[in-house]
Amino acid sequence: MNTSNIFNKKVVSSPRPQKYKYSTNSRSFSLNVPHRRQLTTPGQNLRIGILHARWNAKIIDSLVDGCIRRLKELGVKEENIIVESIPGSFELPYGSKLFVDKQAKLGQPLDAVIPIGVLIKGSTMHFEYICDSVTHQLMKLNFELGLPVIFGVLTCLTDEQAEARAGLIEGKMHNHGEDWGAAAVEMALKFRV
């Protein structure tokens, strides 16, 4: 087994080639591992929905911008990136279901949805209850909707942690919205027949 240090985390992997090729009908893409930024794929035929909460607007705006930027880099057309907002993170699971259903009824089904929210710990148990509920319901939606629902919710203990994960603190961390965009494209294409 090989071990390596990726993003300050110890990762253990079995010996495999460094490059995998996946074929999806006439589309193919390569995923170079272990670095997450090396994904290249033709996303031009995908429709990706982004549903974001309005709480913590500065952080949300940065995450949504990073997500859209990465989707475009991966070939998703701007007109195929549909963005909607809802009041808060608690509404993300049900809002995501309504969003996906609405797009299907309009004859423009989504290939993946990215619910984006930010939860920051306060002085009560509210944070724990909301984090737990939203996380479980978003995970369940993957199976209920039959399409990728990417977990785009920051659950942070401080404002600074959330700002860092939104790429708002120079040199601290990257914008996690970019990761969510890449995950949506990969999951939407990976197992297509």
Short mmCIF file of C-alpha atoms in Angstrom, two decimals:
data_model
loop_
_atom_site.label_atom_id
_atom_site.label_comp_id
_atom_site.label_asym_id
_atom_site.label_seq_id
_atom_site.Cartn_x
_atom_site.Cartn_y
_atom_site.Cartn_z
CA MET A 1 0.00 0.00 0.00
CA ASN A 2 1.07 3.54 -0.71
CA THR A 3 0.61 6.34 1.75
CA SER A 4 0.73 10.00 0.89
CA ASN A 5 -0.08 13.30 2.49
CA ILE A 6 -2.85 15.13 0.65
CA PHE A 7 -4.11 18.42 2.07
CA ASN A 8 -2.44 17.63 5.43
CA LYS A 9 -4.35 14.36 5.77
CA LYS A 10 -2.77 10.93 5.69
CA VAL A 11 -4.26 8.94 2.83
CA VAL A 12 -3.77 5.23 2.35
CA SER A 13 -4.36 3.80 -1.09
CA SER A 14 -3.83 0.48 -2.82
CA PRO A 15 -1.27 0.31 -5.59
CA ARG A 16 -3.03 1.38 -8.80
CA PRO A 17 -2.14 3.23 -11.94
CA GLN A 18 -2.09 7.00 -11.51
CA LYS A 19 -4.58 7.59 -14.32
CA TYR A 20 -8.02 6.04 -14.75
CA LYS A 21 -10.07 6.29 -17.91
CA TYR A 22 -13.83 6.07 -17.75
CA SER A 23 -16.02 5.71 -20.78
CA THR A 24 -19.58 6.95 -20.92
CA ASN A 25 -20.97 6.20 -24.39
CA SER A 26 -19.16 8.54 -26.75
CA ARG A 27 -17.95 10.69 -23.86
CA SER A 28 -14.88 9.81 -21.88
CA PHE A 29 -12.98 11.58 -19.21
CA SER A 30 -9.86 11.00 -17.23
CA LEU A 31 -9.41 11.38 -13.55
CA ASN A 32 -5.85 11.80 -12.41
CA VAL A 33 -5.48 10.80 -8.80
CA PRO A 34 -4.93 11.81 -6.09
CA HIS A 35 -5.13 15.54 -6.87
CA ARG A 36 -8.76 16.74 -6.97
CA ARG A 37 -8.17 19.59 -9.44
CA GLN A 38 -7.08 17.33 -12.30
CA LEU A 39 -10.55 16.21 -13.30
CA THR A 40 -11.32 16.96 -16.93
CA THR A 41 -14.66 16.08 -18.44
CA PRO A 42 -17.04 17.28 -21.11
CA GLY A 43 -19.88 18.83 -19.14
CA GLN A 44 -21.42 20.74 -22.05
CA ASN A 45 -24.57 18.57 -22.12
CA LEU A 46 -25.26 18.75 -18.39
CA ARG A 47 -27.89 20.82 -16.59
CA ILE A 48 -26.78 21.57 -13.05
CA GLY A 49 -28.97 23.20 -10.40
CA ILE A 50 -27.60 25.28 -7.56
CA LEU A 51 -29.97 26.00 -4.69
CA HIS A 52 -28.54 28.30 -2.04
CA ALA A 53 -29.60 29.66 1.31
CA ARG A 54 -29.62 33.44 1.84
CA TRP A 55 -28.22 33.43 5.40
CA ASN A 56 -24.52 34.41 5.63
CA ALA A 57 -24.76 36.12 2.24
CA LYS A 58 -21.08 37.10 1.88
CA ILE A 59 -19.94 33.50 2.36
CA ILE A 60 -22.78 32.04 0.27
CA ASP A 61 -22.06 34.43 -2.61
CA SER A 62 -18.41 33.38 -2.68
CA LEU A 63 -19.29 29.66 -2.59
CA VAL A 64 -21.87 30.02 -5.38
CA ASP A 65 -19.40 32.04 -7.50
CA GLY A 66 -16.70 29.38 -6.99
CA CYS A 67 -19.14 26.62 -7.89
CA ILE A 68 -20.30 28.35 -11.07
CA ARG A 69 -16.72 29.17 -12.07
CA ARG A 70 -15.70 25.50 -11.73
CA LEU A 71 -18.77 24.24 -13.60
CA LYS A 72 -17.91 26.54 -16.51
CA GLU A 73 -14.27 25.39 -16.44
CA LEU A 74 -15.56 21.84 -16.83
CA GLY A 75 -17.62 22.76 -19.86
CA VAL A 76 -21.09 23.29 -18.39
CA LYS A 77 -22.80 26.00 -20.41
CA GLU A 78 -23.87 29.09 -18.48
CA GLU A 79 -27.46 28.68 -19.63
CA ASN A 80 -27.44 25.16 -18.17
CA ILE A 81 -26.50 26.35 -14.69
CA ILE A 82 -29.76 27.15 -12.93
CA VAL A 83 -29.51 29.09 -9.67
CA GLU A 84 -32.32 29.52 -7.15
CA SER A 85 -32.35 30.79 -3.56
CA ILE A 86 -34.28 29.86 -0.44
CA PRO A 87 -34.39 31.39 3.06
CA GLY A 88 -31.99 29.16 5.01
CA SER A 89 -30.08 25.89 5.21
CA PHE A 90 -32.94 24.08 6.95
CA GLU A 91 -35.00 24.52 3.78
CA LEU A 92 -32.32 23.00 1.51
CA PRO A 93 -33.59 19.39 1.48
CA TYR A 94 -37.23 20.16 0.67
CA GLY A 95 -36.24 23.07 -1.56
CA SER A 96 -33.90 20.77 -3.51
CA LYS A 97 -36.71 18.27 -4.08
CA LEU A 98 -39.10 21.00 -5.26
CA PHE A 99 -36.37 22.49 -7.48
CA VAL A 100 -35.61 19.14 -9.17
CA ASP A 101 -39.33 18.37 -9.57
CA LYS A 102 -40.04 21.80 -11.07
CA GLN A 103 -37.24 21.49 -13.64
CA ALA A 104 -38.50 18.03 -14.63
CA LYS A 105 -42.08 19.32 -15.04
CA LEU A 106 -40.74 22.11 -17.27
CA GLY A 107 -39.18 19.43 -19.48
CA GLN A 108 -35.68 20.55 -18.49
CA PRO A 109 -34.51 17.93 -15.97
CA LEU A 110 -31.36 18.47 -13.95
CA ASP A 111 -28.41 16.07 -14.03
CA ALA A 112 -27.29 17.07 -10.52
CA VAL A 113 -28.23 19.56 -7.84
CA ILE A 114 -25.90 21.39 -5.45
CA PRO A 115 -27.61 22.67 -2.30
CA ILE A 116 -25.36 25.36 -0.76
CA GLY A 117 -25.69 26.58 2.80
CA VAL A 118 -23.62 27.80 5.72
CA LEU A 119 -24.25 26.88 9.34
CA ILE A 120 -22.17 28.57 12.03
CA LYS A 121 -22.25 27.47 15.66
CA GLY A 122 -23.95 29.81 18.06
CA SER A 123 -24.56 29.54 21.80
CA THR A 124 -27.46 27.06 21.63
CA MET A 125 -28.09 23.52 20.36
CA HIS A 126 -29.82 24.92 17.24
CA PHE A 127 -26.62 24.40 15.20
CA GLU A 128 -26.38 20.69 16.03
CA TYR A 129 -30.04 20.00 15.28
CA ILE A 130 -29.98 21.80 11.94
CA CYS A 131 -26.64 20.27 10.86
CA ASP A 132 -27.80 16.76 11.65
CA SER A 133 -31.23 17.12 10.03
CA VAL A 134 -30.02 18.81 6.86
CA THR A 135 -27.11 16.39 6.39
CA HIS A 136 -29.28 13.29 6.70
CA GLN A 137 -32.06 14.61 4.48
CA LEU A 138 -29.69 15.74 1.71
CA MET A 139 -28.02 12.32 1.75
CA LYS A 140 -31.42 10.60 1.46
CA LEU A 141 -32.36 12.79 -1.51
CA ASN A 142 -29.66 11.13 -3.64
CA PHE A 143 -31.66 7.92 -3.50
CA GLU A 144 -35.13 9.45 -3.56
CA LEU A 145 -34.47 11.68 -6.57
CA GLY A 146 -32.21 9.28 -8.44
CA LEU A 147 -29.65 11.95 -9.22
CA PRO A 148 -26.56 13.33 -7.52
CA VAL A 149 -27.27 15.73 -4.65
CA ILE A 150 -23.89 17.22 -3.74
CA PHE A 151 -23.38 18.15 -0.09
CA GLY A 152 -22.60 21.86 -0.30
CA VAL A 153 -23.17 22.83 3.31
CA LEU A 154 -20.43 24.30 5.46
CA THR A 155 -20.84 23.41 9.13
CA CYS A 156 -18.39 25.62 10.96
CA LEU A 157 -17.67 26.58 14.53
CA THR A 158 -16.69 30.18 13.73
CA ASP A 159 -17.23 32.85 11.09
CA GLU A 160 -13.51 32.69 10.30
CA GLN A 161 -13.71 28.96 9.50
CA ALA A 162 -16.61 29.59 7.11
CA GLU A 163 -14.84 32.54 5.44
CA ALA A 164 -11.68 30.45 4.98
CA ARG A 165 -13.64 27.60 3.36
CA ALA A 166 -15.30 30.09 1.04
CA GLY A 167 -11.89 31.32 -0.10
CA LEU A 168 -12.38 34.73 1.51
CA ILE A 169 -9.20 34.64 3.62
CA GLU A 170 -6.16 34.91 1.37
CA GLY A 171 -3.83 31.93 1.64
CA LYS A 172 -5.88 30.14 4.30
CA MET A 173 -7.97 27.65 2.28
CA HIS A 174 -9.54 27.30 -1.14
CA ASN A 175 -13.15 27.94 -2.12
CA HIS A 176 -15.07 24.72 -1.44
CA GLY A 177 -17.72 25.73 -3.99
CA GLU A 178 -15.20 24.74 -6.67
CA ASP A 179 -15.05 21.20 -5.26
CA TRP A 180 -18.84 20.93 -5.25
CA GLY A 181 -19.03 21.98 -8.91
CA ALA A 182 -16.43 19.37 -9.88
CA ALA A 183 -18.20 16.68 -7.84
CA ALA A 184 -21.52 17.46 -9.55
CA VAL A 185 -20.05 17.05 -13.03
CA GLU A 186 -18.17 13.88 -12.15
CA MET A 187 -21.14 12.23 -10.46
CA ALA A 188 -23.56 13.25 -13.23
CA LEU A 189 -21.36 11.57 -15.86
CA LYS A 190 -19.51 8.78 -14.13
CA PHE A 191 -22.10 6.01 -14.22
CA ARG A 192 -24.08 6.98 -17.32
CA VAL A 193 -24.77 4.14 -19.72
#
